[in-house]
Short mmCIF file of C-alpha atoms and ligand atoms in Angstrom, two decimals:
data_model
loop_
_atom_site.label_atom_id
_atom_site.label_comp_id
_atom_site.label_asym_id
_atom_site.label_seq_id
_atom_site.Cartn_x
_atom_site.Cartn_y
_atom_site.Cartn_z
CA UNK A 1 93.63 148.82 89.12
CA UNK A 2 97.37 148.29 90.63
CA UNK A 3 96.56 144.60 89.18
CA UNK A 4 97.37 145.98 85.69
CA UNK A 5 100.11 147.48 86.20
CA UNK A 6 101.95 144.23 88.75
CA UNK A 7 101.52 141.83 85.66
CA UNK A 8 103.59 144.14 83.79
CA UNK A 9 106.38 143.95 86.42
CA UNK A 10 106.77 140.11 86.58
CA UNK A 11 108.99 138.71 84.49
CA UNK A 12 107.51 135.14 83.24
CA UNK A 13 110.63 133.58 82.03
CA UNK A 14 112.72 134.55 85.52
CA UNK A 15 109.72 133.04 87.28
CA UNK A 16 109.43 129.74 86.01
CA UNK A 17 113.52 129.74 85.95
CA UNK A 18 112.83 129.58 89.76
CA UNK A 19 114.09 133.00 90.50
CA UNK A 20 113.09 132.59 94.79
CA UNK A 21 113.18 136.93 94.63
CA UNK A 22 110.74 137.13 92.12
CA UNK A 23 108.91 134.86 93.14
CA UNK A 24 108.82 136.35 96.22
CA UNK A 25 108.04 140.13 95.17
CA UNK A 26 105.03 138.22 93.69
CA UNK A 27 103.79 136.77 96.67
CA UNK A 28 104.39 140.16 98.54
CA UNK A 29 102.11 142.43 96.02
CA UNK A 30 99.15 139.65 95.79
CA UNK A 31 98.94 138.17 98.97
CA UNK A 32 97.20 141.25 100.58
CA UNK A 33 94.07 140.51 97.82
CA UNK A 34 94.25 137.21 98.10
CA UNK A 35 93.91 137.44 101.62
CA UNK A 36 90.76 139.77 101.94
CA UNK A 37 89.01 137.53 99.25
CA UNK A 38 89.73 134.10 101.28
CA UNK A 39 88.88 135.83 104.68
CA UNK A 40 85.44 137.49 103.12
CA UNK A 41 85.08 133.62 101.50
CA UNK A 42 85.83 130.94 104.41
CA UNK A 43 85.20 133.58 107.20
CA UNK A 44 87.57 133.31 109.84
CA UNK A 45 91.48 134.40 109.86
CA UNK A 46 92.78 130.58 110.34
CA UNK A 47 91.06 129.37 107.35
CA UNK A 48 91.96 132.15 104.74
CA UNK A 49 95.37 132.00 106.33
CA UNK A 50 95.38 128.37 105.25
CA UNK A 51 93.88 129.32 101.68
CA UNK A 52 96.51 132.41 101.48
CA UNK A 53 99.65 129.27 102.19
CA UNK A 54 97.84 126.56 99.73
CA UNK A 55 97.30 129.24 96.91
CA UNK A 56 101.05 130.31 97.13
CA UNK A 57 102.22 126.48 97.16
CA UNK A 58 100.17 125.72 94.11
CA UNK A 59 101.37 128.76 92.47
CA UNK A 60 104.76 127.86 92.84
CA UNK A 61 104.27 124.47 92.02
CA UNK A 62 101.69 125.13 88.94
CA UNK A 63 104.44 128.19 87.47
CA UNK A 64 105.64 125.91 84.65
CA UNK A 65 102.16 125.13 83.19
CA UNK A 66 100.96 129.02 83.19
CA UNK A 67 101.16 129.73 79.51
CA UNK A 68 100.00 133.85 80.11
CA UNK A 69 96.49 133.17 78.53
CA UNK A 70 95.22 135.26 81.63
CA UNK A 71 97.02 137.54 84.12
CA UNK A 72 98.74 136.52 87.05
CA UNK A 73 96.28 138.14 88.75
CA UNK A 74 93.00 136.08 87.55
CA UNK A 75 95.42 132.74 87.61
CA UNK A 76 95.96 133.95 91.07
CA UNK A 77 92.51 134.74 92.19
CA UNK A 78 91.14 131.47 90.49
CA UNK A 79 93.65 129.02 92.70
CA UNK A 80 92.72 130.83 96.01
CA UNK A 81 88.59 130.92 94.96
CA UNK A 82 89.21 126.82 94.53
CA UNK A 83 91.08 126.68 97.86
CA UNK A 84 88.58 128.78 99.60
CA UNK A 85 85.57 126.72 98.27
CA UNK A 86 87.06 123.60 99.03
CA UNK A 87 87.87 125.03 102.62
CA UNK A 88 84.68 125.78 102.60
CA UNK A 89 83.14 122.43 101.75
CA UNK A 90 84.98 120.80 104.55
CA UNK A 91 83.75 123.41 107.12
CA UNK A 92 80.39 123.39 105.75
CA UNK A 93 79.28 120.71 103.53
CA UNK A 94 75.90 121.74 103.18
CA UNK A 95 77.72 124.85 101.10
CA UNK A 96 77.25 124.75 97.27
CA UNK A 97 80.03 124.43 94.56
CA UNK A 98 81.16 127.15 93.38
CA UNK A 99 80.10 126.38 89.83
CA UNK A 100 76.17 125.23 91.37
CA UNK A 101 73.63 125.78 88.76
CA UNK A 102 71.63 128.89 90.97
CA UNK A 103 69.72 130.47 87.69
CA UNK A 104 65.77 130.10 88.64
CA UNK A 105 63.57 130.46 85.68
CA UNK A 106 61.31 132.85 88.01
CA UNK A 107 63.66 136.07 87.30
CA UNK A 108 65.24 138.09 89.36
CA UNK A 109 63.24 139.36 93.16
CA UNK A 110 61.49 142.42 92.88
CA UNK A 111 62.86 145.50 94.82
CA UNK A 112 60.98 146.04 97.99
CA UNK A 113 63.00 148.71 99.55
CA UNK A 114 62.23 151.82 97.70
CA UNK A 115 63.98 155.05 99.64
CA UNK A 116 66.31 157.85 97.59
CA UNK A 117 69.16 157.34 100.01
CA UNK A 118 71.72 158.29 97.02
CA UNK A 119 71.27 162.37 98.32
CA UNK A 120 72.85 161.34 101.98
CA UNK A 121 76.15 163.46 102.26
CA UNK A 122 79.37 161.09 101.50
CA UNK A 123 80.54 161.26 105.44
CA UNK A 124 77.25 159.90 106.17
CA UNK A 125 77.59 156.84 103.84
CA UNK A 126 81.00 156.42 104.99
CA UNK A 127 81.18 156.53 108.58
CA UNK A 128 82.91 153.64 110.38
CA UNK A 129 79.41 152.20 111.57
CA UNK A 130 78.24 152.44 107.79
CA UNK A 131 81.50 150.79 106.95
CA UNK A 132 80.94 147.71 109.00
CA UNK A 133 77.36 147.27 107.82
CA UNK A 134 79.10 147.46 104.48
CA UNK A 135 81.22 144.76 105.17
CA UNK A 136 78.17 142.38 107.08
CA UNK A 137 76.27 142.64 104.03
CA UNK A 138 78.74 141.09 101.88
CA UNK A 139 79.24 137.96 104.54
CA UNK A 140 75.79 137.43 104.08
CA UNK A 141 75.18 137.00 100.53
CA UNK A 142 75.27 133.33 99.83
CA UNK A 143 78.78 132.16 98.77
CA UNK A 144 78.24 131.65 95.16
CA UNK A 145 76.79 135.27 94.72
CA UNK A 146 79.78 136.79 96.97
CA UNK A 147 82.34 135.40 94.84
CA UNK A 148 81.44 136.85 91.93
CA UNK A 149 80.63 140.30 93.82
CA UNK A 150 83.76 140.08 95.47
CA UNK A 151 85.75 139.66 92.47
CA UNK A 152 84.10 142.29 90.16
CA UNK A 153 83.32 144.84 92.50
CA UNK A 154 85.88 144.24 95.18
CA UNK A 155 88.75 143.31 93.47
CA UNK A 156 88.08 145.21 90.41
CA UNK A 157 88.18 142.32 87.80
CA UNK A 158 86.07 142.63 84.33
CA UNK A 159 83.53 139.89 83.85
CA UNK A 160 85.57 138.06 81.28
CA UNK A 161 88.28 137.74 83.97
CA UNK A 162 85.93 136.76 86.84
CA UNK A 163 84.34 134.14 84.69
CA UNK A 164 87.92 132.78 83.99
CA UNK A 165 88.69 132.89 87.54
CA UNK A 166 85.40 130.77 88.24
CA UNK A 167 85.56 128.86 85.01
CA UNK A 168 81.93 129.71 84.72
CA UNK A 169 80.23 131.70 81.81
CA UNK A 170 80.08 135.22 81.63
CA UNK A 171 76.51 134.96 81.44
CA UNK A 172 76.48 133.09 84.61
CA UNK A 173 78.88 136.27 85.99
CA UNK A 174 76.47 138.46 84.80
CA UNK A 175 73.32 136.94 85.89
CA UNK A 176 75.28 136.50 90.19
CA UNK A 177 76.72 139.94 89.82
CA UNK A 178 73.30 140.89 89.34
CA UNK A 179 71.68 138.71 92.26
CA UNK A 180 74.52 139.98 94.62
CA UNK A 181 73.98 143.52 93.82
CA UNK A 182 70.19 143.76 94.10
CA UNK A 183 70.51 141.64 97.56
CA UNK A 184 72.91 144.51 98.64
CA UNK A 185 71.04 147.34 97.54
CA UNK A 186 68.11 145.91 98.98
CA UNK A 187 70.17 146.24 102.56
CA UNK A 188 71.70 149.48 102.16
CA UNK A 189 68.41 150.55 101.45
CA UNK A 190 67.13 149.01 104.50
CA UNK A 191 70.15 150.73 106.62
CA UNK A 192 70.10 154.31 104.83
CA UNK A 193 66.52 154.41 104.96
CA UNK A 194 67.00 154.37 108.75
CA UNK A 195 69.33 157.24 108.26
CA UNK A 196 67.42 159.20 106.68
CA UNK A 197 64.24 158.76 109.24
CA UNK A 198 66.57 159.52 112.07
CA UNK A 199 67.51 162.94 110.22
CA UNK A 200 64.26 163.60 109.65
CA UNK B 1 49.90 152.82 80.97
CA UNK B 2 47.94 149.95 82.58
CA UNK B 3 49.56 148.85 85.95
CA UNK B 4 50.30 145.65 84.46
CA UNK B 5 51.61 147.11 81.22
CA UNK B 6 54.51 149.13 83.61
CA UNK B 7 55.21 146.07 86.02
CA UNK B 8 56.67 144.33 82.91
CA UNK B 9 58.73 147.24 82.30
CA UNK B 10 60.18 147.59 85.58
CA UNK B 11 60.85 143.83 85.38
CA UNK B 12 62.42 143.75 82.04
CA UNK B 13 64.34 146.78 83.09
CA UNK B 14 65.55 144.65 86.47
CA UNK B 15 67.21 142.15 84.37
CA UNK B 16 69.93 144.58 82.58
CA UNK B 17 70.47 146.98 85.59
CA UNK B 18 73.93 145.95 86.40
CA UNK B 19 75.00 145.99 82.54
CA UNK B 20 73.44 149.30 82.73
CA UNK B 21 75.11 151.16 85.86
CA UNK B 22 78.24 149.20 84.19
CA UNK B 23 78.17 150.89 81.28
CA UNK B 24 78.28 147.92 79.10
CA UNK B 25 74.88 148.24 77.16
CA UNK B 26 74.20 149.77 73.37
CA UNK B 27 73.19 153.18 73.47
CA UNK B 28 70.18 151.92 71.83
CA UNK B 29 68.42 150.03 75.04
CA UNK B 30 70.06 152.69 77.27
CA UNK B 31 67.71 155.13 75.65
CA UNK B 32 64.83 152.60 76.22
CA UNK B 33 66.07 152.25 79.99
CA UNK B 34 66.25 156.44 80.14
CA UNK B 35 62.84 156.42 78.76
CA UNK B 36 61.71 154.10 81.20
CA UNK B 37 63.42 156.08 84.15
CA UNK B 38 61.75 159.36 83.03
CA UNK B 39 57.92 157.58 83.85
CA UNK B 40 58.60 155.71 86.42
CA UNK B 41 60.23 156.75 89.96
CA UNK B 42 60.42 153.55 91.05
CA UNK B 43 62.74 152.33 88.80
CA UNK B 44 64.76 155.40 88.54
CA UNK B 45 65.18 155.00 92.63
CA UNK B 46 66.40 151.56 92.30
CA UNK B 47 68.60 152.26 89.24
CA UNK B 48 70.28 155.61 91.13
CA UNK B 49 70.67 153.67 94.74
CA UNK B 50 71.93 150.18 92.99
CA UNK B 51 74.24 152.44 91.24
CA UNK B 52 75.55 154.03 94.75
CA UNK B 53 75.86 150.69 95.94
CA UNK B 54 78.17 149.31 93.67
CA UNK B 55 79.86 152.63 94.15
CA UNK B 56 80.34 152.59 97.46
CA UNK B 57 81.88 149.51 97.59
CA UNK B 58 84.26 150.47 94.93
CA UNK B 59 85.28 152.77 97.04
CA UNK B 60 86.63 150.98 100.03
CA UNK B 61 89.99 151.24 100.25
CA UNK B 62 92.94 148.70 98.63
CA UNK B 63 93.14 145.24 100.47
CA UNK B 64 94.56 145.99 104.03
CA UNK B 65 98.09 144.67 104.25
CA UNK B 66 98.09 141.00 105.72
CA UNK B 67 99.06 141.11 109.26
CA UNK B 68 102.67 140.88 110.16
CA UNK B 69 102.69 137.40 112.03
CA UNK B 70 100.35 136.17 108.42
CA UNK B 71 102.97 137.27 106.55
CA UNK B 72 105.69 135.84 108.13
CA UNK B 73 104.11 132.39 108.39
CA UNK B 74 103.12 132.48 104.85
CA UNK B 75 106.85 133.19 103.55
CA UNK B 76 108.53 130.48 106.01
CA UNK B 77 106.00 127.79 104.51
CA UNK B 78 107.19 128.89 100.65
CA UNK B 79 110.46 128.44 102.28
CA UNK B 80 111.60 132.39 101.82
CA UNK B 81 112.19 133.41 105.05
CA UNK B 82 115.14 134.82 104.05
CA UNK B 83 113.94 137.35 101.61
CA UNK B 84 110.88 138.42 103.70
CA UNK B 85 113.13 141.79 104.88
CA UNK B 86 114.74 142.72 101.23
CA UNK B 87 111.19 142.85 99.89
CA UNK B 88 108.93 144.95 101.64
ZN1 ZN C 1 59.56 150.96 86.30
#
Protein backbone atom coordinates (compact mmCIF):
# COMPACT_ATOMS: atom_id res chain seq x y z
CA UNK A 1 0.00 0.00 0.00
CA UNK A 2 1.78 3.47 -1.20
CA UNK A 3 -0.19 4.68 2.11
CA UNK A 4 2.63 3.10 4.17
CA UNK A 5 5.21 4.22 2.72
CA UNK A 6 3.69 8.46 2.30
CA UNK A 7 3.39 8.55 6.23
CA UNK A 8 6.94 7.83 6.34
CA UNK A 9 7.73 10.83 4.08
CA UNK A 10 5.86 13.56 6.07
CA UNK A 11 7.60 15.20 8.42
CA UNK A 12 5.12 15.97 11.55
CA UNK A 13 7.05 18.64 13.22
CA UNK A 14 7.60 20.75 9.64
CA UNK A 15 3.86 20.28 9.24
CA UNK A 16 2.41 21.69 12.15
CA UNK A 17 5.38 24.47 11.92
CA UNK A 18 3.17 25.50 8.91
CA UNK A 19 5.62 24.49 6.30
CA UNK A 20 2.85 25.64 3.05
CA UNK A 21 5.34 22.92 0.75
CA UNK A 22 4.76 20.19 2.89
CA UNK A 23 1.77 20.73 3.43
CA UNK A 24 1.19 20.86 0.05
CA UNK A 25 3.13 17.58 -1.13
CA UNK A 26 0.55 16.16 1.37
CA UNK A 27 -2.41 17.31 -0.20
CA UNK A 28 -0.93 16.29 -3.68
CA UNK A 29 -0.28 12.37 -2.71
CA UNK A 30 -3.83 12.00 -0.77
CA UNK A 31 -6.14 13.94 -2.55
CA UNK A 32 -6.42 11.41 -5.49
CA UNK A 33 -7.90 8.71 -2.58
CA UNK A 34 -9.68 11.01 -0.98
CA UNK A 35 -11.30 11.92 -4.00
CA UNK A 36 -12.45 8.41 -5.34
CA UNK A 37 -13.79 7.63 -1.75
CA UNK A 38 -16.00 11.02 -1.56
CA UNK A 39 -17.13 10.59 -5.28
CA UNK A 40 -18.05 6.62 -4.69
CA UNK A 41 -19.72 8.20 -1.16
CA UNK A 42 -21.86 11.47 -2.12
CA UNK A 43 -22.08 10.40 -5.86
CA UNK A 44 -21.64 13.17 -8.06
CA UNK A 45 -18.23 15.19 -8.94
CA UNK A 46 -19.57 18.65 -7.29
CA UNK A 47 -20.20 17.13 -4.03
CA UNK A 48 -16.92 15.05 -3.48
CA UNK A 49 -15.21 18.07 -4.95
CA UNK A 50 -16.71 19.95 -2.03
CA UNK A 51 -15.76 17.01 0.49
CA UNK A 52 -12.10 16.81 -1.25
CA UNK A 53 -11.83 21.20 -0.30
CA UNK A 54 -13.56 20.75 3.37
CA UNK A 55 -11.29 17.67 4.24
CA UNK A 56 -8.09 19.65 3.21
CA UNK A 57 -9.34 22.87 5.25
CA UNK A 58 -9.94 20.82 8.33
CA UNK A 59 -6.72 19.13 7.91
CA UNK A 60 -4.91 22.16 7.87
CA UNK A 61 -6.76 23.65 10.47
CA UNK A 62 -6.95 20.33 12.83
CA UNK A 63 -2.68 19.77 12.15
CA UNK A 64 -1.84 20.99 15.67
CA UNK A 65 -4.16 18.55 17.56
CA UNK A 66 -2.92 15.29 15.46
CA UNK A 67 -0.81 13.63 18.09
CA UNK A 68 0.33 10.47 15.38
CA UNK A 69 -1.91 7.90 17.30
CA UNK A 70 -3.01 6.86 13.66
CA UNK A 71 -1.53 7.58 10.21
CA UNK A 72 -2.10 10.47 8.23
CA UNK A 73 -3.72 8.39 6.09
CA UNK A 74 -6.70 6.99 8.46
CA UNK A 75 -6.79 10.76 10.10
CA UNK A 76 -7.22 11.64 6.53
CA UNK A 77 -9.76 9.19 5.41
CA UNK A 78 -11.80 9.68 8.73
CA UNK A 79 -12.26 13.75 8.10
CA UNK A 80 -13.36 13.19 4.42
CA UNK A 81 -15.85 9.91 5.52
CA UNK A 82 -17.45 12.75 8.12
CA UNK A 83 -17.59 15.35 5.31
CA UNK A 84 -19.00 12.95 2.88
CA UNK A 85 -21.73 11.69 5.34
CA UNK A 86 -22.67 14.95 6.34
CA UNK A 87 -22.84 15.92 2.52
CA UNK A 88 -24.73 13.26 2.33
CA UNK A 89 -27.30 13.98 5.01
CA UNK A 90 -28.05 17.30 3.49
CA UNK A 91 -28.62 15.76 -0.01
CA UNK A 92 -30.47 12.96 1.36
CA UNK A 93 -31.79 13.07 4.77
CA UNK A 94 -33.53 9.97 4.72
CA UNK A 95 -29.63 8.51 4.57
CA UNK A 96 -28.39 6.84 7.83
CA UNK A 97 -25.40 7.95 10.06
CA UNK A 98 -22.60 6.59 9.44
CA UNK A 99 -22.28 5.05 12.87
CA UNK A 100 -26.40 3.64 12.51
CA UNK A 101 -26.82 0.59 14.54
CA UNK A 102 -27.52 -1.93 11.11
CA UNK A 103 -26.65 -5.44 13.07
CA UNK A 104 -30.12 -7.57 12.76
CA UNK A 105 -30.25 -10.39 15.16
CA UNK A 106 -31.58 -12.58 12.05
CA UNK A 107 -27.83 -13.25 10.68
CA UNK A 108 -26.47 -12.68 7.74
CA UNK A 109 -28.84 -13.46 4.02
CA UNK A 110 -28.33 -16.68 2.67
CA UNK A 111 -26.49 -16.96 -0.75
CA UNK A 112 -28.91 -17.43 -3.54
CA UNK A 113 -26.67 -17.14 -6.47
CA UNK A 114 -24.75 -20.31 -6.62
CA UNK A 115 -22.55 -20.42 -10.14
CA UNK A 116 -18.47 -21.32 -10.17
CA UNK A 117 -17.73 -18.16 -12.08
CA UNK A 118 -14.08 -18.09 -10.31
CA UNK A 119 -12.75 -20.48 -13.64
CA UNK A 120 -13.72 -17.41 -16.20
CA UNK A 121 -10.30 -16.36 -17.83
CA UNK A 122 -8.93 -12.95 -16.10
CA UNK A 123 -9.68 -10.80 -19.54
CA UNK A 124 -13.10 -11.94 -19.16
CA UNK A 125 -13.53 -10.65 -15.55
CA UNK A 126 -11.78 -7.62 -16.50
CA UNK A 127 -13.12 -6.25 -19.54
CA UNK A 128 -14.20 -2.58 -19.53
CA UNK A 129 -18.03 -3.65 -19.47
CA UNK A 130 -17.13 -5.99 -16.40
CA UNK A 131 -15.30 -3.02 -15.01
CA UNK A 132 -18.26 -0.72 -14.94
CA UNK A 133 -20.58 -3.34 -13.47
CA UNK A 134 -17.80 -3.49 -10.94
CA UNK A 135 -18.03 -0.09 -10.15
CA UNK A 136 -22.34 0.02 -10.19
CA UNK A 137 -22.27 -2.58 -7.69
CA UNK A 138 -20.41 -0.70 -5.21
CA UNK A 139 -22.88 2.59 -5.70
CA UNK A 140 -25.48 0.38 -4.78
CA UNK A 141 -24.63 -1.07 -1.57
CA UNK A 142 -26.26 1.04 1.05
CA UNK A 143 -23.91 3.79 2.34
CA UNK A 144 -23.03 2.42 5.65
CA UNK A 145 -21.92 -1.01 4.09
CA UNK A 146 -19.90 0.91 1.17
CA UNK A 147 -17.89 2.76 3.54
CA UNK A 148 -16.51 0.17 5.20
CA UNK A 149 -16.03 -1.86 1.77
CA UNK A 150 -14.59 1.03 0.31
CA UNK A 151 -12.10 1.56 2.89
CA UNK A 152 -10.88 -2.06 3.44
CA UNK A 153 -11.06 -3.34 0.14
CA UNK A 154 -10.67 -0.22 -1.92
CA UNK A 155 -8.38 1.71 -0.18
CA UNK A 156 -6.52 -1.07 1.33
CA UNK A 157 -6.91 -0.15 5.10
CA UNK A 158 -6.79 -3.07 7.94
CA UNK A 159 -9.90 -3.26 10.04
CA UNK A 160 -8.33 -1.66 13.05
CA UNK A 161 -7.69 1.39 10.81
CA UNK A 162 -11.14 1.44 9.15
CA UNK A 163 -12.79 1.20 12.50
CA UNK A 164 -10.65 4.26 13.59
CA UNK A 165 -11.55 6.03 10.54
CA UNK A 166 -15.37 5.35 11.38
CA UNK A 167 -14.92 5.47 15.10
CA UNK A 168 -16.96 2.34 15.11
CA UNK A 169 -15.86 -1.14 16.52
CA UNK A 170 -13.99 -3.52 14.72
CA UNK A 171 -16.63 -5.88 15.26
CA UNK A 172 -19.02 -3.57 13.68
CA UNK A 173 -16.15 -3.41 10.61
CA UNK A 174 -16.19 -6.86 10.54
CA UNK A 175 -19.76 -7.68 10.69
CA UNK A 176 -20.42 -4.48 7.25
CA UNK A 177 -17.35 -5.79 5.54
CA UNK A 178 -19.10 -8.91 5.64
CA UNK A 179 -22.71 -7.58 4.56
CA UNK A 180 -20.96 -5.56 1.70
CA UNK A 181 -19.10 -8.44 0.42
CA UNK A 182 -21.83 -11.10 0.31
CA UNK A 183 -24.22 -8.28 -1.38
CA UNK A 184 -21.39 -8.03 -4.04
CA UNK A 185 -20.74 -11.50 -4.59
CA UNK A 186 -24.24 -12.08 -4.78
CA UNK A 187 -24.11 -9.57 -8.06
CA UNK A 188 -21.07 -10.69 -9.65
CA UNK A 189 -22.56 -13.88 -9.43
CA UNK A 190 -25.63 -12.68 -11.00
CA UNK A 191 -23.42 -10.90 -13.92
CA UNK A 192 -20.74 -13.84 -14.44
CA UNK A 193 -23.33 -16.32 -14.36
CA UNK A 194 -24.63 -14.57 -17.50
CA UNK A 195 -21.17 -14.95 -18.86
CA UNK A 196 -20.81 -18.07 -18.52
CA UNK A 197 -24.45 -19.04 -20.16
CA UNK A 198 -23.56 -16.87 -23.10
CA UNK A 199 -20.23 -19.06 -23.54
CA UNK A 200 -21.98 -21.92 -23.21
CA UNK B 1 -25.99 -35.54 7.50
CA UNK B 2 -29.65 -34.49 7.90
CA UNK B 3 -30.51 -31.46 5.62
CA UNK B 4 -31.08 -29.49 8.60
CA UNK B 5 -27.96 -30.69 10.36
CA UNK B 6 -25.78 -29.09 7.06
CA UNK B 7 -27.96 -25.80 6.73
CA UNK B 8 -26.52 -24.85 10.17
CA UNK B 9 -23.19 -25.49 8.91
CA UNK B 10 -23.35 -23.50 5.91
CA UNK B 11 -24.83 -20.75 8.12
CA UNK B 12 -22.31 -20.85 10.82
CA UNK B 13 -19.72 -21.04 8.13
CA UNK B 14 -21.45 -17.64 6.44
CA UNK B 15 -20.71 -15.70 9.46
CA UNK B 16 -16.66 -16.02 9.40
CA UNK B 17 -16.24 -16.04 5.54
CA UNK B 18 -14.65 -12.73 5.20
CA UNK B 19 -12.20 -13.43 8.30
CA UNK B 20 -11.62 -16.51 6.40
CA UNK B 21 -10.74 -15.38 2.66
CA UNK B 22 -8.82 -12.62 4.91
CA UNK B 23 -6.72 -14.79 6.38
CA UNK B 24 -7.32 -13.65 9.84
CA UNK B 25 -8.78 -16.90 11.50
CA UNK B 26 -6.82 -19.72 13.82
CA UNK B 27 -5.75 -22.51 11.91
CA UNK B 28 -7.90 -24.40 14.17
CA UNK B 29 -11.58 -23.24 12.69
CA UNK B 30 -9.89 -22.96 9.25
CA UNK B 31 -9.58 -26.70 9.39
CA UNK B 32 -13.28 -26.89 10.52
CA UNK B 33 -14.18 -24.43 7.52
CA UNK B 34 -11.84 -26.88 5.05
CA UNK B 35 -13.73 -29.72 6.43
CA UNK B 36 -16.85 -28.14 5.78
CA UNK B 37 -15.79 -27.13 2.13
CA UNK B 38 -14.74 -30.74 1.33
CA UNK B 39 -18.83 -31.95 1.91
CA UNK B 40 -20.45 -29.37 0.78
CA UNK B 41 -20.21 -27.61 -2.83
CA UNK B 42 -22.28 -25.07 -1.97
CA UNK B 43 -20.30 -23.54 0.42
CA UNK B 44 -17.06 -24.16 -1.22
CA UNK B 45 -18.72 -22.12 -4.40
CA UNK B 46 -19.57 -19.25 -2.29
CA UNK B 47 -16.29 -19.30 -0.30
CA UNK B 48 -14.06 -19.56 -3.85
CA UNK B 49 -16.38 -16.75 -5.78
CA UNK B 50 -16.61 -14.34 -2.47
CA UNK B 51 -12.97 -14.81 -2.44
CA UNK B 52 -12.66 -13.62 -6.32
CA UNK B 53 -14.75 -10.88 -5.46
CA UNK B 54 -12.86 -9.26 -2.97
CA UNK B 55 -10.03 -10.00 -5.34
CA UNK B 56 -11.12 -8.43 -8.08
CA UNK B 57 -11.74 -5.40 -6.58
CA UNK B 58 -8.36 -5.33 -5.08
CA UNK B 59 -7.27 -5.31 -8.18
CA UNK B 60 -8.55 -2.15 -9.74
CA UNK B 61 -6.06 0.07 -10.30
CA UNK B 62 -4.62 3.10 -7.75
CA UNK B 63 -7.14 6.08 -7.34
CA UNK B 64 -7.22 7.88 -10.81
CA UNK B 65 -5.48 11.23 -10.49
CA UNK B 66 -8.09 14.06 -9.66
CA UNK B 67 -8.84 15.96 -12.71
CA UNK B 68 -6.75 18.91 -13.58
CA UNK B 69 -9.42 21.80 -13.18
CA UNK B 70 -10.23 19.63 -9.35
CA UNK B 71 -6.95 20.06 -8.59
CA UNK B 72 -6.43 23.40 -9.29
CA UNK B 73 -9.56 24.58 -7.47
CA UNK B 74 -8.72 22.54 -4.53
CA UNK B 75 -5.08 24.18 -4.11
CA UNK B 76 -6.38 27.95 -4.74
CA UNK B 77 -9.03 27.34 -1.82
CA UNK B 78 -5.93 26.05 0.67
CA UNK B 79 -4.50 29.18 -0.65
CA UNK B 80 -1.33 27.31 -2.55
CA UNK B 81 -1.74 28.27 -5.83
CA UNK B 82 1.60 29.04 -6.00
CA UNK B 83 3.14 25.73 -5.31
CA UNK B 84 0.61 23.72 -7.42
CA UNK B 85 3.57 23.59 -10.43
CA UNK B 86 6.80 22.78 -8.05
CA UNK B 87 4.87 19.76 -6.77
CA UNK B 88 3.63 17.54 -9.23
ZN1 LIG C 1 -22.28 -25.78 3.47
Amino acid sequence: MPERTLDAVYSLAALQKGDRTEFARLVDAYSAPIYRLALKIVGTPQDAEDVLQETFIKAYRNLSTFEGRSSFSTWLYRIASNEAFMSLRRRKPEAVSVDAEIETPDGEQEPVQIVDWCCLPEEELLTTESREYLDVAIDRLPATLRVVFLLRDIEGLSVRETAEALRISEAAVKTRLLRARLQLRERLSQYYGERIKEAA
Amino acid sequence: MTHTHANTECRKLLASLSEYVDGALDESICDVIEQHMGECERCEIVVDTLRKTVELYRSLAPAPPVPDDVRARLFARLELADLLKDIS
